[in-house]
mmCIF file of N, CA and C in Angstrom:
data_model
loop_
_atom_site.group_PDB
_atom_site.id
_atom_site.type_symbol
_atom_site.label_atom_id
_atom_site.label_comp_id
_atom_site.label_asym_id
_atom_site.label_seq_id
_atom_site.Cartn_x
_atom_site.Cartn_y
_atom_site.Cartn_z
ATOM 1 N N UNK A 78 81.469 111.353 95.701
ATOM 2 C CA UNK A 78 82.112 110.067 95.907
ATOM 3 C C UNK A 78 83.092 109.819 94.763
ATOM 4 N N UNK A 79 84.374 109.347 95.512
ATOM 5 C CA UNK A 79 85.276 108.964 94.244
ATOM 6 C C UNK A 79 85.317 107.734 93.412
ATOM 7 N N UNK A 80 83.869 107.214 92.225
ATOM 8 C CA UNK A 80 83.674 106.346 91.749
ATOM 9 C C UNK A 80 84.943 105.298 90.849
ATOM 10 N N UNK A 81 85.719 106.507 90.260
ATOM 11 C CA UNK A 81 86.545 105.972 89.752
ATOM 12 C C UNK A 81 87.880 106.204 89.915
ATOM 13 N N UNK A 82 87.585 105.425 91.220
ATOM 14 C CA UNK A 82 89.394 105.050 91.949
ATOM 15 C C UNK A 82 90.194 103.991 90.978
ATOM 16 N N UNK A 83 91.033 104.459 90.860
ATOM 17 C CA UNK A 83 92.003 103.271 90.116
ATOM 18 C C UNK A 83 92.856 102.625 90.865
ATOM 19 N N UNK A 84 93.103 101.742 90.588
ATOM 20 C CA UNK A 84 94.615 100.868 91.423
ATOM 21 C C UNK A 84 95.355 100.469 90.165
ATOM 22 N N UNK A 85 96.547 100.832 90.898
ATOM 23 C CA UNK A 85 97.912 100.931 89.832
ATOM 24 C C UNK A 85 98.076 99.578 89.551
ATOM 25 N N UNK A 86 98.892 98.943 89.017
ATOM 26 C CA UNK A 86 99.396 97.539 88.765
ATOM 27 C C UNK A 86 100.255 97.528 89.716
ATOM 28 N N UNK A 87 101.216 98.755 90.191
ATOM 29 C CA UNK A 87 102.271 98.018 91.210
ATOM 30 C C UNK A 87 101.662 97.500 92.504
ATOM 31 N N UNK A 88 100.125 97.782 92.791
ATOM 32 C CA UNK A 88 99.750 97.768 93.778
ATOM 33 C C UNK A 88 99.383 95.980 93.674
ATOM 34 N N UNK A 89 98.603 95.853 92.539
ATOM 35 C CA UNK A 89 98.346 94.176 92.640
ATOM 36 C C UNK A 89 99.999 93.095 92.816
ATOM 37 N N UNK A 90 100.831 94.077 91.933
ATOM 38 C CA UNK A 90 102.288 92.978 91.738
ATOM 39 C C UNK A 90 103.264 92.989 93.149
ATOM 40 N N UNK A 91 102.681 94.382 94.076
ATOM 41 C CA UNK A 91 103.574 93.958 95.484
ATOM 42 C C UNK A 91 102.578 93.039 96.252
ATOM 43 N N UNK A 92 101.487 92.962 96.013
ATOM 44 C CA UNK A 92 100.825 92.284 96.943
ATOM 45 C C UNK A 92 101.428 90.714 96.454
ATOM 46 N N UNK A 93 100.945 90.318 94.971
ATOM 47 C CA UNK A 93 101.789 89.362 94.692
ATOM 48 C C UNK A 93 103.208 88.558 95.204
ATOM 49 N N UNK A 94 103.549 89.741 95.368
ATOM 50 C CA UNK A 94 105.321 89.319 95.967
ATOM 51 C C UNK A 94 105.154 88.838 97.430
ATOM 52 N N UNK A 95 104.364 89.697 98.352
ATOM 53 C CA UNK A 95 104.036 89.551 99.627
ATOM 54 C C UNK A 95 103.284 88.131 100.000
ATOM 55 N N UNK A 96 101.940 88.207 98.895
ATOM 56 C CA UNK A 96 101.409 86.156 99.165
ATOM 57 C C UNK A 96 102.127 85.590 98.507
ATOM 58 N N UNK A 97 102.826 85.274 97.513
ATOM 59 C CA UNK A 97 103.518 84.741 96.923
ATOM 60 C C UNK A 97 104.829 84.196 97.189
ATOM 61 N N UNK A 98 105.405 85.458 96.790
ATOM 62 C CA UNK A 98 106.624 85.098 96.721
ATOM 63 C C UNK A 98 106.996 85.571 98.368
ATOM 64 N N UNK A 99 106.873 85.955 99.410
ATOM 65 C CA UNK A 99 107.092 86.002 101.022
ATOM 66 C C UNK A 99 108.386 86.918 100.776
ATOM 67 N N UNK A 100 108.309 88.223 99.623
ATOM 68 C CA UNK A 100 109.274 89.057 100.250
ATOM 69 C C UNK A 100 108.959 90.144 101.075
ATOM 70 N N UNK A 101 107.844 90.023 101.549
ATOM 71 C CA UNK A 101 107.143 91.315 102.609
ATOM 72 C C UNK A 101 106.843 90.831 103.802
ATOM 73 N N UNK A 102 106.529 91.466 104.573
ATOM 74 C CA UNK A 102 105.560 91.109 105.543
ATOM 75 C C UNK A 102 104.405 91.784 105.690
ATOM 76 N N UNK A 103 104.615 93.122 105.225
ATOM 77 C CA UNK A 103 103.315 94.228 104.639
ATOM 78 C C UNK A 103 103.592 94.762 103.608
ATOM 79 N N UNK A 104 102.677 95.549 103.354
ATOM 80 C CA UNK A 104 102.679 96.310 102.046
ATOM 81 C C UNK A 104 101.454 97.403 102.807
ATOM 82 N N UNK A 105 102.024 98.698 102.577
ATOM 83 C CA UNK A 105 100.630 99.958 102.392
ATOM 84 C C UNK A 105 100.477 100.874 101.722
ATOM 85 N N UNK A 106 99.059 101.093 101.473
ATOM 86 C CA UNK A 106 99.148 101.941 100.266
ATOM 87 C C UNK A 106 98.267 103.073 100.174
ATOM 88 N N UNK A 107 98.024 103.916 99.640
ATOM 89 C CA UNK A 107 98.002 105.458 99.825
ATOM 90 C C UNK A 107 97.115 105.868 98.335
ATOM 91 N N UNK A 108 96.635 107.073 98.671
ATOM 92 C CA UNK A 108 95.806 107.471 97.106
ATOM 93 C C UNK A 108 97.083 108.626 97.022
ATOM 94 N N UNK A 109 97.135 108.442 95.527
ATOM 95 C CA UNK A 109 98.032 109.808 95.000
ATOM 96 C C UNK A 109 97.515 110.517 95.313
ATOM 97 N N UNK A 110 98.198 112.168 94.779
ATOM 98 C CA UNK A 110 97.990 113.094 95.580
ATOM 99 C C UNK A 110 96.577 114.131 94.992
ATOM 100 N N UNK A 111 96.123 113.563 93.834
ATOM 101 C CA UNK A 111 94.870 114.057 92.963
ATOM 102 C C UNK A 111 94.242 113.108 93.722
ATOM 103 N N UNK A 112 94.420 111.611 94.087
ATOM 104 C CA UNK A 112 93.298 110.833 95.017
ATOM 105 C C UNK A 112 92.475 110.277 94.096
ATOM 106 N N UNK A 113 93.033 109.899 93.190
ATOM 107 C CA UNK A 113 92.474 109.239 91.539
ATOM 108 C C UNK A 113 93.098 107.882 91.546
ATOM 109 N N UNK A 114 94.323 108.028 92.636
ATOM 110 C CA UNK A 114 94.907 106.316 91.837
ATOM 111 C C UNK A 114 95.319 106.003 93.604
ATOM 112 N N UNK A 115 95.454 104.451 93.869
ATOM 113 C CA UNK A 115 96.148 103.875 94.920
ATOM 114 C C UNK A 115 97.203 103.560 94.325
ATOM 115 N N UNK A 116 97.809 104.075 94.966
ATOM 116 C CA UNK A 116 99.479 103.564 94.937
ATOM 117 C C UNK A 116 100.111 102.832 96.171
ATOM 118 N N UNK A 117 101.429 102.196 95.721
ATOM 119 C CA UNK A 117 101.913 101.565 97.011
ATOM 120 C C UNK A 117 102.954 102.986 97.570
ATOM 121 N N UNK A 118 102.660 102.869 98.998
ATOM 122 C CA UNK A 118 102.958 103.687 99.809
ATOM 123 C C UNK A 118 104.277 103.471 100.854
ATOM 124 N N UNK A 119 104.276 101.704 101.131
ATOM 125 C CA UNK A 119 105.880 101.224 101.924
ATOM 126 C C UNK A 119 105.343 100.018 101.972
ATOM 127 N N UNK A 120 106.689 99.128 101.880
ATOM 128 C CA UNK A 120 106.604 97.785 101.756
ATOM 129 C C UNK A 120 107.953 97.549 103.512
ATOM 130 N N UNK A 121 107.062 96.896 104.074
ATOM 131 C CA UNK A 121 108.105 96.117 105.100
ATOM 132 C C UNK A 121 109.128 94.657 104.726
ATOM 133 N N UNK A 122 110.191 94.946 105.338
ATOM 134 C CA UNK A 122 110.792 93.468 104.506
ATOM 135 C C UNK A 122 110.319 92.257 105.324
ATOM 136 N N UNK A 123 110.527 91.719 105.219
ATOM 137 C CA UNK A 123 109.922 90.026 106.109
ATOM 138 C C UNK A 123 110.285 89.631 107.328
ATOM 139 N N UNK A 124 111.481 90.248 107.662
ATOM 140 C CA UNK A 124 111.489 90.125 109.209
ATOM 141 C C UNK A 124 110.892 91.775 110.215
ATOM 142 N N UNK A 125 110.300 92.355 109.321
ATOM 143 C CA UNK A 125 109.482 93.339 110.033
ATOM 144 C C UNK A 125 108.937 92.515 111.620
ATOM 145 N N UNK A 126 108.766 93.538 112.161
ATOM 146 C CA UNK A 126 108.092 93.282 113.370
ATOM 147 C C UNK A 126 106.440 94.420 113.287
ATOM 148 N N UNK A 127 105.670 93.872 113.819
ATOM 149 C CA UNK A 127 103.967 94.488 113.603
ATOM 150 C C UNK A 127 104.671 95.761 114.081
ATOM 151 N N UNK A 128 105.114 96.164 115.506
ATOM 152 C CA UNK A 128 105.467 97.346 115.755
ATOM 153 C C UNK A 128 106.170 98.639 115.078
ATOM 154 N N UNK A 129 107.052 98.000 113.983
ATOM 155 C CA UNK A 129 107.505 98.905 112.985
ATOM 156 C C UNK A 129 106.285 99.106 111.812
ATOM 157 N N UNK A 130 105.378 98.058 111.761
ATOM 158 C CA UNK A 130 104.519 98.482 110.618
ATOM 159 C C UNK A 130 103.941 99.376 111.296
ATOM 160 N N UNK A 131 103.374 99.548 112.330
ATOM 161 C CA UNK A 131 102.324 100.342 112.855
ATOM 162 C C UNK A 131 102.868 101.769 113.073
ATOM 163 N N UNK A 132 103.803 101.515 113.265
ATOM 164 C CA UNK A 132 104.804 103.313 113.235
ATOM 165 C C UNK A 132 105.146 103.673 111.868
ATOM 166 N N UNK A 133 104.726 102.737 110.541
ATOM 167 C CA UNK A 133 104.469 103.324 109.276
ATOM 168 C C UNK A 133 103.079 103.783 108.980
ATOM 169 N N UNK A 134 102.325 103.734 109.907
ATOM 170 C CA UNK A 134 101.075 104.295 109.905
ATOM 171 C C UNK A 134 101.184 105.715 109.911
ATOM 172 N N UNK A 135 100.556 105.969 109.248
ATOM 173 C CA UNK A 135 100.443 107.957 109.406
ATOM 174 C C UNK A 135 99.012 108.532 110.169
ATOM 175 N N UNK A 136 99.147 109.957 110.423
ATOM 176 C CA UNK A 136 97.901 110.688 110.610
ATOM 177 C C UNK A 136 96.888 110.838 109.386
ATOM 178 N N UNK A 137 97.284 110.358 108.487
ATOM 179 C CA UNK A 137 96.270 110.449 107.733
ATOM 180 C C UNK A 137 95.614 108.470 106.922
ATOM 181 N N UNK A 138 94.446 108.687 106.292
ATOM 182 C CA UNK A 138 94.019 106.904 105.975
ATOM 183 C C UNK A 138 95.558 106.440 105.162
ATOM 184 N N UNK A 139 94.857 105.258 104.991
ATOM 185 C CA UNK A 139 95.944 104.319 104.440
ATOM 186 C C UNK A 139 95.176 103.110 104.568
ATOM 187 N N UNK A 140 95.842 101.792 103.471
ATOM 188 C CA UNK A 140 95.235 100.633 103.631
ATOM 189 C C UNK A 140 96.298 99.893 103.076
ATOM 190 N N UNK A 141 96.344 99.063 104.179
ATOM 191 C CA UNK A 141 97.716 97.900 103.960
ATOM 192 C C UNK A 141 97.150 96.366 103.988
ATOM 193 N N UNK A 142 97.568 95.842 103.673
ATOM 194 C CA UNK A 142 97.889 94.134 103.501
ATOM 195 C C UNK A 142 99.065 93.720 104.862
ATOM 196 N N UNK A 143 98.592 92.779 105.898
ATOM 197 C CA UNK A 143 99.340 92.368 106.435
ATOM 198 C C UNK A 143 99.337 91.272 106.706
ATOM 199 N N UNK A 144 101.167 89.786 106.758
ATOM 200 C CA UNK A 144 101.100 88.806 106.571
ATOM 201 C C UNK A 144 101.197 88.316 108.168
ATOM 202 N N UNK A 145 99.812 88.029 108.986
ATOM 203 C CA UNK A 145 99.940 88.063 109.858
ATOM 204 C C UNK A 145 99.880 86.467 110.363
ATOM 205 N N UNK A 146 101.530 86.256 111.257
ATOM 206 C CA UNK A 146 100.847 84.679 111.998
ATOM 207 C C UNK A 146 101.119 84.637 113.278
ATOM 208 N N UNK A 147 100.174 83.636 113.363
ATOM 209 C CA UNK A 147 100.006 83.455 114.847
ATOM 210 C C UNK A 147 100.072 81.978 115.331
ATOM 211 N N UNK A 148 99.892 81.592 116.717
ATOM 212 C CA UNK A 148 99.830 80.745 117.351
ATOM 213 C C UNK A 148 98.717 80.180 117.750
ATOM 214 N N UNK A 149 97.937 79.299 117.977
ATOM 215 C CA UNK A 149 96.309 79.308 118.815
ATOM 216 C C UNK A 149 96.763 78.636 120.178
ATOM 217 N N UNK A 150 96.225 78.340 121.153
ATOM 218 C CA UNK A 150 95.893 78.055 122.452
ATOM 219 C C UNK A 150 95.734 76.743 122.477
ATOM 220 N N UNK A 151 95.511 76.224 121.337
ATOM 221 C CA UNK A 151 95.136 74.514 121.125
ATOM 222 C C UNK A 151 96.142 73.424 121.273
ATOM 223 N N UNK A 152 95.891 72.486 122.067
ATOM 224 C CA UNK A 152 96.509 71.434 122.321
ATOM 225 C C UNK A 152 96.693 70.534 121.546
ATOM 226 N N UNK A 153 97.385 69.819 120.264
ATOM 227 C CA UNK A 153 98.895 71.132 120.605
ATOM 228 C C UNK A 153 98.408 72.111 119.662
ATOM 229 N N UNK A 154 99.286 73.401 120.167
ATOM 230 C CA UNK A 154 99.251 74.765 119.517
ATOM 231 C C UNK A 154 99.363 74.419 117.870
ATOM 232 N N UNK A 155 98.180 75.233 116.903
ATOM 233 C CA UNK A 155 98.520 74.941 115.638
ATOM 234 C C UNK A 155 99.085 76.703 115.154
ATOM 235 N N UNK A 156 99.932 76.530 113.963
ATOM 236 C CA UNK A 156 100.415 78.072 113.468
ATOM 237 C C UNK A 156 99.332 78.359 112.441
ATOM 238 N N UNK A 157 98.727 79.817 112.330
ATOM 239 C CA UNK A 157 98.067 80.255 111.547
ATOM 240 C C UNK A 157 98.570 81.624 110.957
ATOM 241 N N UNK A 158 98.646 81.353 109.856
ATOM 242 C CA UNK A 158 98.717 82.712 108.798
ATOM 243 C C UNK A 158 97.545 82.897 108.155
ATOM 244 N N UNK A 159 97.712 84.039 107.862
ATOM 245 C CA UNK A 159 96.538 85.096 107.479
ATOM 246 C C UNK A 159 97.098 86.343 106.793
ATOM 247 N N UNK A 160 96.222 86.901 105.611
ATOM 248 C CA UNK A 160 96.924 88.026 104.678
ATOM 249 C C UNK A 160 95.474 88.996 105.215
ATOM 250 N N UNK A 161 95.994 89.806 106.265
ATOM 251 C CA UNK A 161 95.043 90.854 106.628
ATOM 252 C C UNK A 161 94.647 92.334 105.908
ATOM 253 N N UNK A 162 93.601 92.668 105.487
ATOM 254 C CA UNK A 162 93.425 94.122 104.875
ATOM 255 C C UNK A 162 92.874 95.055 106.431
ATOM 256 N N UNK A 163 94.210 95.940 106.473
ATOM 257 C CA UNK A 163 93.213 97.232 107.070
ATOM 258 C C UNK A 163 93.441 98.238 106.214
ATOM 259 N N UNK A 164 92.168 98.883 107.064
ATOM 260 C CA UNK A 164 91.679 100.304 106.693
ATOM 261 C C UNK A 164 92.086 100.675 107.489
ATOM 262 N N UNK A 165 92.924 101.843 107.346
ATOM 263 C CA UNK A 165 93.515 102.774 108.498
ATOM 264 C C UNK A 165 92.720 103.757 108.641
ATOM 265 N N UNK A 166 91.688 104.873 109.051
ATOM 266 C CA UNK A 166 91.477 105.893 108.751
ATOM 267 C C UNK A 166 91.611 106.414 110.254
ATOM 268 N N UNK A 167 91.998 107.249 110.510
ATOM 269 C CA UNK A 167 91.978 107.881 112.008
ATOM 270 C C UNK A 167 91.380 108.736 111.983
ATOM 271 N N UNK A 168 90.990 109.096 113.555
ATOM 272 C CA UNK A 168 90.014 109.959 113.693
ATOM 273 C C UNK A 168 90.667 111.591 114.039
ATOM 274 N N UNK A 169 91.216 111.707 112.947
ATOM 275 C CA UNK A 169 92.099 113.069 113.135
ATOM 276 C C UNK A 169 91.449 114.649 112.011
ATOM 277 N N UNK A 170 92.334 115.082 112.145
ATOM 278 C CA UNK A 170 91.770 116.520 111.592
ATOM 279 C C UNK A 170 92.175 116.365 109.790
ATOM 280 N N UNK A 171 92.128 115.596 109.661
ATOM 281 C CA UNK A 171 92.460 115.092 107.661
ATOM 282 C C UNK A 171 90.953 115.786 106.838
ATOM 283 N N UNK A 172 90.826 116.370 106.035
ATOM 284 C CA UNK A 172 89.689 117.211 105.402
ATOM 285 C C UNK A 172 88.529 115.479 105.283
ATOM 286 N N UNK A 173 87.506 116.140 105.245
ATOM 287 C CA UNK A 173 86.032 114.876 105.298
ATOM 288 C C UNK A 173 86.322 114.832 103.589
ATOM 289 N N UNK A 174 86.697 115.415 102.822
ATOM 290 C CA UNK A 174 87.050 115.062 101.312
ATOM 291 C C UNK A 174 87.808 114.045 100.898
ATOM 292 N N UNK A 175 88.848 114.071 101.768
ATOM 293 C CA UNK A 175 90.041 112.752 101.955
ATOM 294 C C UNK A 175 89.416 111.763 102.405
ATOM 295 N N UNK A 176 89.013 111.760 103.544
ATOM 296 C CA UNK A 176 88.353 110.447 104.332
ATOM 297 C C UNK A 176 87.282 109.576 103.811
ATOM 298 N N UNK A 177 86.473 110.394 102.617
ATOM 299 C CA UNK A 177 85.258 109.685 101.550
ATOM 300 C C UNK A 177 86.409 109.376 100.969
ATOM 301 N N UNK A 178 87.315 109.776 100.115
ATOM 302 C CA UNK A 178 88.030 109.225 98.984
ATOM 303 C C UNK A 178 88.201 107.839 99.034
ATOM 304 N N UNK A 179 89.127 108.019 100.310
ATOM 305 C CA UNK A 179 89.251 106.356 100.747
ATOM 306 C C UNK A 179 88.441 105.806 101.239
ATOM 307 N N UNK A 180 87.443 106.466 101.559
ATOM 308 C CA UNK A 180 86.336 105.170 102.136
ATOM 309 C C UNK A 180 86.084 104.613 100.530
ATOM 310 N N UNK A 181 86.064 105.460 99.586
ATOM 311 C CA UNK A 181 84.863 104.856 98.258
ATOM 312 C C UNK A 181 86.109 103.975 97.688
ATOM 313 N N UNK A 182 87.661 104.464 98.119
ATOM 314 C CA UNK A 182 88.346 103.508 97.259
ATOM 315 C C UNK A 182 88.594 102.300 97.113
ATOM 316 N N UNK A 183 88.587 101.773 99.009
ATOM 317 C CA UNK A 183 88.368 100.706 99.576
ATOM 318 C C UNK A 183 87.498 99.292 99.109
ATOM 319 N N UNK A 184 86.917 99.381 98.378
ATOM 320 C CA UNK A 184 86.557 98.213 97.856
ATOM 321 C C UNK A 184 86.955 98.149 96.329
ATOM 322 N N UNK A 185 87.379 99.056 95.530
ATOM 323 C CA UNK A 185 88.340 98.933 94.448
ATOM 324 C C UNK A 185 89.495 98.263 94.899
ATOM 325 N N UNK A 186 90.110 98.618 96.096
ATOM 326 C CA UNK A 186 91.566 97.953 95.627
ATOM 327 C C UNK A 186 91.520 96.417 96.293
ATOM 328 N N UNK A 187 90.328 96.404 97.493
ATOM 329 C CA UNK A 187 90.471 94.808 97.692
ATOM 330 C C UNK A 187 89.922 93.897 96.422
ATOM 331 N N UNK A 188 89.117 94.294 95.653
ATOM 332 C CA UNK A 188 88.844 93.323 94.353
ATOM 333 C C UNK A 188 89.962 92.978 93.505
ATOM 334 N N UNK A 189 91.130 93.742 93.746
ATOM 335 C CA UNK A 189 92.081 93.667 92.976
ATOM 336 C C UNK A 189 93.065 92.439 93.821
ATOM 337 N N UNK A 190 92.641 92.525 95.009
ATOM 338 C CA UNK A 190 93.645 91.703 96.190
ATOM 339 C C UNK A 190 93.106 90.450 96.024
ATOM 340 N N UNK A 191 93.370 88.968 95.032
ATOM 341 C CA UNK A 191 92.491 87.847 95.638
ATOM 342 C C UNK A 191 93.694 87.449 96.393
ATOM 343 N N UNK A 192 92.679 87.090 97.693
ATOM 344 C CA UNK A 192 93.606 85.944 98.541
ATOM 345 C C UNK A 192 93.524 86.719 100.071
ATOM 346 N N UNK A 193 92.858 87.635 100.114
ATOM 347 C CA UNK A 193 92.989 88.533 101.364
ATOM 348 C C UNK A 193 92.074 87.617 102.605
ATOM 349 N N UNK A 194 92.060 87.343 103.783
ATOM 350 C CA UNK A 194 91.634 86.688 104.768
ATOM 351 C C UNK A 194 90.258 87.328 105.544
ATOM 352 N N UNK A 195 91.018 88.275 106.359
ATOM 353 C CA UNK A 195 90.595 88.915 106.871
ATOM 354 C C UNK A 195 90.704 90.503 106.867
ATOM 355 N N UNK A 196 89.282 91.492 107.237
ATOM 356 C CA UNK A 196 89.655 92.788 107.671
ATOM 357 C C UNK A 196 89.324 93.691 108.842
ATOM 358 N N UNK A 197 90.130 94.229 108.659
ATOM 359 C CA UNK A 197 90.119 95.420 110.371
ATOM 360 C C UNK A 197 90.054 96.551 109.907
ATOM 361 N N UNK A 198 88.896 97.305 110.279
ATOM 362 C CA UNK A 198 88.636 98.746 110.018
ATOM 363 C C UNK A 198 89.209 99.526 111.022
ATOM 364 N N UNK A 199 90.212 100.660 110.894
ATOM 365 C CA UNK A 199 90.278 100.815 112.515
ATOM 366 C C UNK A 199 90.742 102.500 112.107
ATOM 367 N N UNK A 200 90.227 102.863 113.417
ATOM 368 C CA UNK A 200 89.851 104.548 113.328
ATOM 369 C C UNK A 200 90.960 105.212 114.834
ATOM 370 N N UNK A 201 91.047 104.459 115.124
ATOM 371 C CA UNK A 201 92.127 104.731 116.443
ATOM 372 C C UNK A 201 93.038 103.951 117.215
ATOM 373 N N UNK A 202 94.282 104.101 117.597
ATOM 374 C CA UNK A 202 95.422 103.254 117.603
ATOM 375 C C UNK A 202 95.091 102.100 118.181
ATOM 376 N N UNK A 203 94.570 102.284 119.244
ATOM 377 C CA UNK A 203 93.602 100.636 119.838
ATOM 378 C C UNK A 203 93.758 99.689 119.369
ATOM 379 N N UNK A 204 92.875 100.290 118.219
ATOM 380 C CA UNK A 204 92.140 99.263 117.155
ATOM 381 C C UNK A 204 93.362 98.289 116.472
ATOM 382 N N UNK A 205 94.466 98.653 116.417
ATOM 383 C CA UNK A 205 95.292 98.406 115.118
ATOM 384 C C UNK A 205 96.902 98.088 116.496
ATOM 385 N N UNK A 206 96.371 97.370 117.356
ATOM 386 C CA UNK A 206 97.108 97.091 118.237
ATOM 387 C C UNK A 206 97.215 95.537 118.480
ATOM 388 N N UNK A 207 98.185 94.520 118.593
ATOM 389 C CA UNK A 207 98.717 93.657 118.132
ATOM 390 C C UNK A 207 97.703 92.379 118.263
ATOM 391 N N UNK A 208 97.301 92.796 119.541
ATOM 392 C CA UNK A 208 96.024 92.102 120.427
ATOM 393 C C UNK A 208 94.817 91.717 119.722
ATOM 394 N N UNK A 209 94.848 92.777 118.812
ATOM 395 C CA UNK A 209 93.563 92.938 118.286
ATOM 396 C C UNK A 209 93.649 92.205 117.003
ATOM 397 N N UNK A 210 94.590 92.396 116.196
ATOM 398 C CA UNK A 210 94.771 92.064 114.643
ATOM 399 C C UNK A 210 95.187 89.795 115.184
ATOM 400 N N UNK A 211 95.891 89.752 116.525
ATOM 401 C CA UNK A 211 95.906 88.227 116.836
ATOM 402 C C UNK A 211 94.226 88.241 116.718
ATOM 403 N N UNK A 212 93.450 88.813 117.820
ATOM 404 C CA UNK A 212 92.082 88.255 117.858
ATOM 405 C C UNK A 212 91.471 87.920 116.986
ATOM 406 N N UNK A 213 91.274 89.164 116.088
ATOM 407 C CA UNK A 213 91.324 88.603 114.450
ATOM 408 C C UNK A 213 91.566 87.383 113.616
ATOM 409 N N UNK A 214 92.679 87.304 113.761
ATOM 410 C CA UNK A 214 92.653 86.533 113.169
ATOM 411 C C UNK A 214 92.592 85.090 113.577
ATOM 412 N N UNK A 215 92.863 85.162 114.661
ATOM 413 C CA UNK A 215 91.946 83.679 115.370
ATOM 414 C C UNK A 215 90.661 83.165 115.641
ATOM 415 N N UNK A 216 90.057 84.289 115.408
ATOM 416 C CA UNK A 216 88.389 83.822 114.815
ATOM 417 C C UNK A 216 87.966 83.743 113.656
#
């Protein structure tokens, strides 16, 4: 197990920018290539659309921050935002060495994230489909 995952500082200061200061709409991020440190991996600009984040998804894990809002059903409709953490890991041919890395890193770098809402673990495209991350976050 990779006990001592690190997270970089750029990783806490884009998230910053993203709740903060609203120059993102995501942020994702990636273990270097020793798999010792999270780094930021791509930042979307603010008029991103979910569909371009999700085609920054790769075949291999990843874990992003997303500034997700929505609408509710309620009379009248209220707007809800939400700063979502997924776990990307897919269920692909990536070595089982990689796939612990980030599983063990995963709670290092959200301690570093205050302010995160909600999370979605998701292992196959389904999961991480627009439907799903609204459902989310409306419960």
């Amino acid at each position: 197990m990779n006990v001592g995952t690190h997270v970089s500082d750029d990783c806490v200061t884009e998230f910053n920018n993203l709740k903060l200061g609203k120059q993102y709409r995501y942020v994702i991020y990636k273990l270097d290539k020793d798999q010792n440190e999270i780094v930021v991996d791509h930042k979307g600009a603010r008029d991103s659309t979910y569909a371009e984040f999700v085609s920054h998804l790769q075949n291999e894990s990843r874990y992003a921050v997303y500034d997700y809002h929505a609408q509710t059903d309620d009379v009248p409709p209220r707007q809800v935002e939400k700063l979502v953490f997924i776990f990307w890991s897919p269920d692909t041919n990536q070595p089982v060495k990689q796939k612990m890395a980030y599983a063990a890193g995963k709670e290092a770098l959200k301690k570093k994230l205050n302010g995160l809402s909600k999370e979605i673990q998701a292992n196959e495209p389904s999961e991480v489909e627009e439907a799903e991350i609204k459902k989310t976050v409306l419960n």
